């Protein structure tokens, strides 16, 4: 009888939590794929966010302006295209803790990191090393290697990876700081993923940025898994530059535009080289077709081409939704729902001893909206079972599934149902 009471209480809890959740209503703002005619439980908003229903309207608006105004749309559309990107400055700067002039949107993530490295990685014979994290997202690794080759160096002489300690899944802050000090005057650049894509570990960006600066290096951040997920204070942390994609937590659509941050202190530095184009030229005189580049003071000065408005439209829809809610509310729910998911996983783990372990840090200040689960044994077949039963996770070699309970559109009840499906899947395997 007491066992039945416990089971009932466990069943009641998610319903109660959902009824108290101010963000619960936002689930209806998103389109969920279906499996077996049922809405999926979607855990991969850290890879590709769901489509917000309001997005279509933003795209249709551009399509209609294009149809009705054609070239005149650049200046006479209700949201003119020539300075469309400026609509992002206020809402997006709030999301990442920046001044509006420190933000712009353009290109895609790896492209922007390359462009920012043109400005902020300028090796000399004495100062040429780059510190990054071990097993950074592969695109970042290829970027580092190709940048190093471009400057005529060898990756093995330049790239210093911060390693995990033997038997540990996450990188210790003290090891990052020690390495920065060790590399010292040879350090040109620190560039790390603010949230690790594999483990979900959140780095202490303020402390690491300070430590890099102390050695005279520039410090930049790849915020692919951080934007729209964690509280960022890029300006106050004195970060030199950062970039992020918008298709994960920001729900802007596959392969969509990237956001860029360049700290105010660099805006008028004429010594910084950059690859220029007319969209970075003085706004008032952009159409005078002048021969000499005069960059906009601000991150906008790093723009190159006129912007793909059809790709910015869904990003704008999303940024406006985030602005409506604010990061503080999202973070409150993020922490609660992630802890609830952790509780469910731990309960199941006790029952099915040794099947899996969570490798994401347990300390809430070192994680955000992701729990990475290392599966022991027949991991791949469990992953397939989950997918077949309407739980969308992703599989990362060699044996990890990542679960991101995105606060905008997942519910406590989803977590509960997921737990049931997972348990059945493990028992049946
Ligand atoms: C940490 C990180 N860096 C870079 C990328 C690559 O982004 P993109 O393909 O938009 O350049 C991703 C994801 O795709 C990522 O997670
Ligand atoms: N853009 C993609 C296209 C195809 C497959 C995956 C991606 C990802 O974005 C992966 C992402 N970086 C991740 O951490 O899941």
XYZ file of C-alpha atoms and ligand atoms in Angstrom:
460
model
C 0.000 0.000 0.000
C 2.788 2.456 0.855
C 4.499 1.445 -2.381
C 1.319 2.320 -4.333
C 1.268 5.695 -2.585
C 4.856 6.373 -3.625
C 4.082 5.391 -7.227
C 1.029 7.665 -7.231
C 3.049 10.519 -5.775
C 5.687 10.000 -8.460
C 2.959 10.093 -11.128
C 1.405 13.242 -9.646
C 4.662 15.179 -9.413
C 5.200 15.960 -13.122
C 1.570 17.018 -13.536
C 1.902 19.348 -10.590
C 5.186 20.764 -11.877
C 3.665 21.374 -15.310
C 0.691 23.168 -13.805
C 3.065 25.525 -11.968
C 5.267 26.104 -14.995
C 4.883 29.599 -16.512
C 6.518 28.432 -19.735
C 4.262 25.401 -20.210
C 2.068 27.289 -22.684
C 5.026 27.767 -25.040
C 4.848 24.073 -26.014
C 1.887 25.080 -28.181
C 4.048 27.590 -30.016
C 6.098 24.773 -31.568
C 5.514 22.107 -34.193
C 6.431 18.608 -33.017
C 7.092 15.713 -35.368
C 4.940 12.651 -34.710
C 5.793 8.984 -34.262
C 2.953 6.437 -34.160
C 0.590 9.401 -34.413
C 1.883 10.861 -31.152
C 3.913 13.996 -30.556
C 7.528 13.003 -29.971
C 9.485 13.700 -26.801
C 12.133 15.949 -28.280
C 15.573 15.951 -26.663
C 17.644 17.276 -29.557
C 17.027 20.998 -29.359
C 20.795 21.204 -28.763
C 21.282 20.023 -32.353
C 18.273 21.439 -34.197
C 15.557 23.355 -32.354
C 11.890 22.754 -33.227
C 10.037 25.031 -35.602
C 8.096 27.814 -33.861
C 4.649 28.246 -35.426
C 5.159 32.004 -35.692
C 8.210 31.575 -37.956
C 6.225 30.987 -41.124
C 4.630 34.417 -40.858
C 8.061 36.085 -40.800
C 9.166 34.178 -43.902
C 5.880 34.811 -45.713
C 6.286 38.503 -45.049
C 9.624 38.524 -46.887
C 8.211 36.413 -49.724
C 5.277 38.830 -50.095
C 7.549 41.882 -50.039
C 9.755 40.272 -52.659
C 6.696 39.484 -54.822
C 5.104 42.897 -54.444
C 8.099 45.190 -54.264
C 10.965 43.259 -55.864
C 14.116 45.380 -55.704
C 12.249 48.172 -53.921
C 11.977 45.846 -50.924
C 15.550 46.720 -49.968
C 14.387 50.165 -48.863
C 10.579 50.188 -48.852
C 9.493 46.877 -47.325
C 7.844 47.270 -43.936
C 11.019 45.740 -42.543
C 13.505 47.002 -45.143
C 16.157 44.485 -46.096
C 19.149 46.797 -46.309
C 19.368 47.195 -42.531
C 17.248 44.199 -41.488
C 20.110 42.893 -39.330
C 19.813 45.901 -37.034
C 16.534 44.519 -35.698
C 18.642 41.943 -33.876
C 20.911 44.393 -32.066
C 18.688 45.067 -29.044
C 17.044 41.718 -28.334
C 20.109 39.651 -29.149
C 22.493 41.839 -27.170
C 20.294 41.294 -24.103
C 20.432 37.536 -24.656
C 24.217 37.397 -24.653
C 25.004 40.262 -22.277
C 26.418 42.692 -24.800
C 25.999 46.278 -25.996
C 23.821 46.513 -29.114
C 26.839 47.712 -31.131
C 28.812 44.621 -30.117
C 26.397 42.280 -31.913
C 25.735 41.368 -35.478
C 24.295 38.442 -37.444
C 25.814 37.056 -40.614
C 27.143 33.909 -42.336
C 27.276 30.664 -40.392
C 29.188 29.671 -37.295
C 32.446 28.167 -38.554
C 32.693 30.864 -41.215
C 32.359 33.561 -38.563
C 34.920 31.942 -36.288
C 37.342 31.888 -39.233
C 36.654 35.562 -39.940
C 37.144 36.450 -36.295
C 40.383 34.490 -36.223
C 41.578 36.644 -39.105
C 41.342 39.556 -36.692
C 42.263 37.883 -33.412
C 44.765 35.195 -34.309
C 47.864 36.985 -35.516
C 50.793 34.763 -34.616
C 54.317 36.111 -34.244
C 57.526 34.140 -33.818
C 57.214 34.588 -30.024
C 53.457 34.469 -29.507
C 51.720 31.912 -31.685
C 50.035 29.219 -29.584
C 46.302 28.483 -29.392
C 44.655 26.883 -26.380
C 41.477 24.907 -27.003
C 39.695 22.015 -25.348
C 40.491 18.383 -26.088
C 37.865 16.869 -28.407
C 36.421 20.210 -29.409
C 33.615 19.946 -31.969
C 35.374 18.638 -35.121
C 34.589 21.748 -37.165
C 36.556 23.777 -34.621
C 39.477 21.361 -34.806
C 39.580 21.605 -38.612
C 39.329 25.361 -38.327
C 42.326 25.548 -35.970
C 44.406 23.243 -38.157
C 43.647 25.162 -41.337
C 44.265 28.562 -39.717
C 47.602 27.355 -38.395
C 48.593 26.051 -41.851
C 47.442 29.308 -43.405
C 49.936 31.177 -41.200
C 52.715 28.768 -42.151
C 52.915 26.864 -38.853
C 52.415 23.223 -37.926
C 49.389 22.297 -35.782
C 51.520 20.169 -33.455
C 53.705 23.198 -32.613
C 50.788 25.544 -32.065
C 47.618 23.866 -30.821
C 47.576 23.131 -27.101
C 44.605 21.031 -26.009
C 43.390 21.002 -22.428
C 42.995 17.354 -21.511
C 40.636 15.558 -19.215
C 42.357 13.732 -16.382
C 42.605 9.967 -16.602
C 39.208 8.418 -15.796
C 37.376 11.779 -15.754
C 34.742 12.958 -18.212
C 35.060 16.694 -17.752
C 37.819 19.267 -17.874
C 38.839 20.867 -14.607
C 38.930 24.659 -14.425
C 42.226 24.487 -12.526
C 43.752 22.542 -15.437
C 42.643 25.227 -17.909
C 44.156 27.948 -15.747
C 47.410 26.046 -15.199
C 47.794 25.434 -18.929
C 47.190 29.104 -19.726
C 49.893 30.092 -17.251
C 52.249 27.421 -18.531
C 51.963 28.559 -22.156
C 52.371 32.143 -20.872
C 54.002 34.575 -23.268
C 53.695 32.169 -26.195
C 49.908 32.251 -25.924
C 48.213 34.114 -28.776
C 44.631 32.916 -28.433
C 42.295 30.957 -26.167
C 39.238 29.685 -28.072
C 36.997 27.137 -26.371
C 33.379 26.004 -26.676
C 31.555 27.790 -23.829
C 29.389 24.680 -23.391
C 30.968 21.423 -24.523
C 28.842 19.784 -27.188
C 29.535 16.220 -26.036
C 29.300 16.401 -22.249
C 27.283 19.590 -21.769
C 29.973 20.966 -19.437
C 29.747 24.750 -18.988
C 33.082 26.549 -18.665
C 33.737 29.446 -16.314
C 34.142 31.946 -19.125
C 34.767 34.944 -16.896
C 37.688 33.365 -15.065
C 39.224 31.813 -18.187
C 38.928 35.075 -20.118
C 40.671 36.930 -17.308
C 43.449 34.332 -17.168
C 44.046 34.506 -20.937
C 44.216 38.296 -20.829
C 46.710 38.156 -17.962
C 49.098 36.370 -20.333
C 48.486 38.976 -23.055
C 46.353 36.707 -25.285
C 43.009 37.264 -26.952
C 40.116 35.149 -25.694
C 37.161 34.097 -27.837
C 34.294 31.640 -27.352
C 32.373 29.270 -29.597
C 28.891 29.647 -28.156
C 27.058 27.116 -30.350
C 25.681 25.307 -27.304
C 25.518 28.376 -25.081
C 23.392 30.942 -26.936
C 19.801 30.727 -25.736
C 20.869 28.172 -23.139
C 22.964 29.916 -20.496
C 23.346 33.349 -18.976
C 26.091 35.187 -20.836
C 27.727 38.468 -19.883
C 30.096 38.815 -22.804
C 30.690 42.541 -22.390
C 31.315 42.457 -18.645
C 33.477 39.347 -18.901
C 35.622 41.353 -21.290
C 35.481 38.605 -23.927
C 37.255 39.707 -27.120
C 34.982 37.926 -29.585
C 32.419 35.148 -29.844
C 30.128 33.495 -32.360
C 27.209 31.089 -32.193
C 24.764 29.351 -34.480
C 21.051 29.986 -34.240
C 19.614 26.610 -35.186
C 20.047 24.866 -31.819
C 18.491 26.479 -28.747
C 17.490 29.526 -30.798
C 15.210 27.515 -33.131
C 15.938 29.452 -36.321
C 16.015 26.501 -38.739
C 18.565 24.122 -40.269
C 21.985 25.570 -41.027
C 20.802 29.059 -40.272
C 22.633 32.316 -39.632
C 25.193 32.877 -36.933
C 25.458 35.618 -34.327
C 28.704 37.433 -33.713
C 30.116 39.450 -30.832
C 33.106 41.787 -30.988
C 33.920 43.692 -27.795
C 33.528 47.455 -27.920
C 37.206 47.954 -27.066
C 38.164 46.637 -30.522
C 35.731 48.669 -32.579
C 38.053 51.521 -33.441
C 41.324 49.590 -33.432
C 42.703 50.179 -36.913
C 45.533 47.698 -36.326
C 43.165 44.721 -36.406
C 43.063 43.236 -39.887
C 39.782 41.901 -41.208
C 38.322 40.566 -44.402
C 36.081 43.332 -45.645
C 33.025 43.697 -47.835
C 30.550 46.457 -48.615
C 28.049 45.467 -45.897
C 30.671 46.401 -43.299
C 31.200 49.835 -44.869
C 29.984 53.071 -43.310
C 26.213 52.784 -43.317
C 25.375 56.295 -44.542
C 27.773 56.003 -47.457
C 27.365 52.329 -48.315
C 25.618 53.038 -51.599
C 27.980 55.773 -52.736
C 30.228 53.010 -54.079
C 33.379 54.550 -52.623
C 36.725 52.895 -53.364
C 38.174 52.793 -49.828
C 36.721 50.684 -47.016
C 35.568 52.653 -43.976
C 34.247 50.120 -41.456
C 31.147 50.665 -39.361
C 32.188 51.176 -35.722
C 30.893 48.027 -34.114
C 30.519 44.341 -34.810
C 28.684 45.407 -37.987
C 32.089 46.434 -39.353
C 32.873 42.723 -39.721
C 29.953 42.220 -42.130
C 30.895 41.301 -45.667
C 27.988 40.551 -47.998
C 24.432 41.802 -48.142
C 22.382 39.536 -45.947
C 20.214 36.495 -46.762
C 16.930 37.949 -45.536
C 15.031 34.675 -45.955
C 17.354 33.126 -43.427
C 17.314 36.077 -41.035
C 13.496 36.135 -40.938
C 13.111 32.913 -38.885
C 15.989 33.976 -36.665
C 14.209 37.264 -35.964
C 11.016 35.373 -35.073
C 12.981 33.369 -32.573
C 14.951 36.255 -31.087
C 11.693 38.109 -30.497
C 10.261 35.084 -28.701
C 13.316 34.880 -26.460
C 13.074 38.592 -25.776
C 9.438 38.170 -24.728
C 10.398 35.509 -22.166
C 13.895 36.545 -21.058
C 16.801 34.275 -20.196
C 16.137 34.418 -16.443
C 12.794 32.611 -16.719
C 14.212 30.082 -19.144
C 17.104 29.343 -16.830
C 14.818 28.832 -13.830
C 12.881 26.165 -15.691
C 16.002 24.753 -17.346
C 17.574 23.984 -13.974
C 14.401 22.526 -12.544
C 13.571 20.277 -15.472
C 17.190 19.149 -15.900
C 17.326 18.179 -12.223
C 14.020 16.348 -12.589
C 15.379 14.424 -15.565
C 18.530 13.648 -13.582
C 16.373 12.354 -10.726
C 14.464 10.068 -13.108
C 17.681 8.762 -14.649
C 19.209 8.117 -11.239
C 16.114 6.258 -10.052
C 16.170 4.029 -13.148
C 19.903 3.534 -12.849
C 19.410 2.129 -9.343
C 16.927 -0.407 -10.716
C 18.990 -1.458 -13.728
C 22.413 -1.309 -12.198
C 25.330 -0.632 -14.487
C 23.369 0.066 -17.680
C 24.396 3.702 -17.976
C 25.962 6.698 -16.253
C 25.526 10.451 -16.607
C 28.795 12.101 -17.638
C 27.595 15.713 -17.470
C 28.799 17.541 -14.330
C 26.417 17.176 -11.389
C 27.205 20.671 -10.148
C 24.397 22.927 -11.529
C 26.844 25.788 -12.131
C 28.821 23.586 -14.522
C 25.943 22.398 -16.654
C 22.900 23.777 -18.412
C 20.253 22.115 -20.562
C 21.918 18.824 -21.418
C 22.569 15.516 -19.762
C 24.894 13.193 -21.651
C 24.367 9.567 -20.841
C 27.106 7.012 -21.392
C 25.500 3.678 -22.253
C 27.189 0.463 -21.275
C 26.646 -2.715 -23.274
C 24.174 -2.672 -26.135
C 23.842 1.098 -26.279
C 23.018 1.461 -29.930
C 20.002 -0.851 -29.766
C 18.626 1.097 -26.796
C 18.993 4.301 -28.789
C 17.089 2.686 -31.682
C 14.383 1.536 -29.268
C 13.931 5.072 -27.950
C 13.667 6.517 -31.464
C 11.100 3.899 -32.472
C 9.061 4.773 -29.430
C 8.921 8.488 -30.095
C 11.877 9.689 -28.006
C 14.233 11.731 -30.170
C 17.753 11.779 -28.740
C 21.041 11.724 -30.568
C 23.755 9.168 -30.726
C 27.353 10.295 -30.405
C 30.150 7.828 -31.005
C 31.283 5.744 -29.298
C 28.318 5.274 -26.920
C 26.694 8.463 -25.697
C 23.161 9.739 -26.045
C 22.563 13.392 -25.346
C 19.345 14.550 -23.731
C 18.447 18.227 -23.823
C 15.183 18.978 -21.996
C 14.740 22.364 -23.675
C 12.734 24.555 -21.264
C 10.777 26.268 -24.048
C 9.017 23.158 -25.255
C 9.546 20.143 -23.041
C 7.311 19.303 -20.105
C 7.820 17.471 -16.838
C 5.308 14.959 -18.068
C 7.521 14.319 -21.109
C 10.354 13.497 -18.694
C 8.154 11.082 -16.782
C 7.031 9.274 -19.952
C 10.592 9.165 -21.183
C 11.586 7.434 -17.935
C 8.942 4.757 -18.478
C 10.022 4.147 -22.070
C 13.697 4.041 -21.090
C 13.079 1.542 -18.306
C 11.073 -0.738 -20.580
C 13.748 -0.417 -23.260
C 16.532 -1.430 -20.877
C 14.592 -4.339 -19.426
C 13.616 -5.642 -22.879
C 17.143 -5.434 -24.316
C 30.541 23.616 -30.812
C 30.214 23.673 -32.275
N 31.023 24.351 -33.104
C 30.772 24.420 -34.426
C 29.675 23.798 -34.974
C 29.514 23.883 -36.469
O 28.580 24.818 -36.834
P 28.336 25.242 -38.361
O 28.140 24.013 -39.166
O 27.077 26.069 -38.273
O 29.502 26.035 -38.808
C 28.772 23.107 -34.132
C 27.556 22.417 -34.630
O 27.311 22.140 -35.733
C 29.073 23.037 -32.760
O 28.291 22.347 -31.939
N 24.163 21.209 -38.165
C 24.096 19.851 -38.208
C 23.781 19.191 -39.409
C 23.728 17.822 -39.448
C 23.958 17.108 -38.300
C 24.277 17.732 -37.115
C 24.359 19.099 -37.077
C 24.717 19.795 -35.842
O 24.419 20.948 -35.699
C 25.417 19.091 -34.820
C 25.593 19.968 -33.626
N 26.754 20.768 -33.653
C 25.520 19.159 -32.371
O 26.288 19.350 -31.427
O 24.640 18.338 -32.333
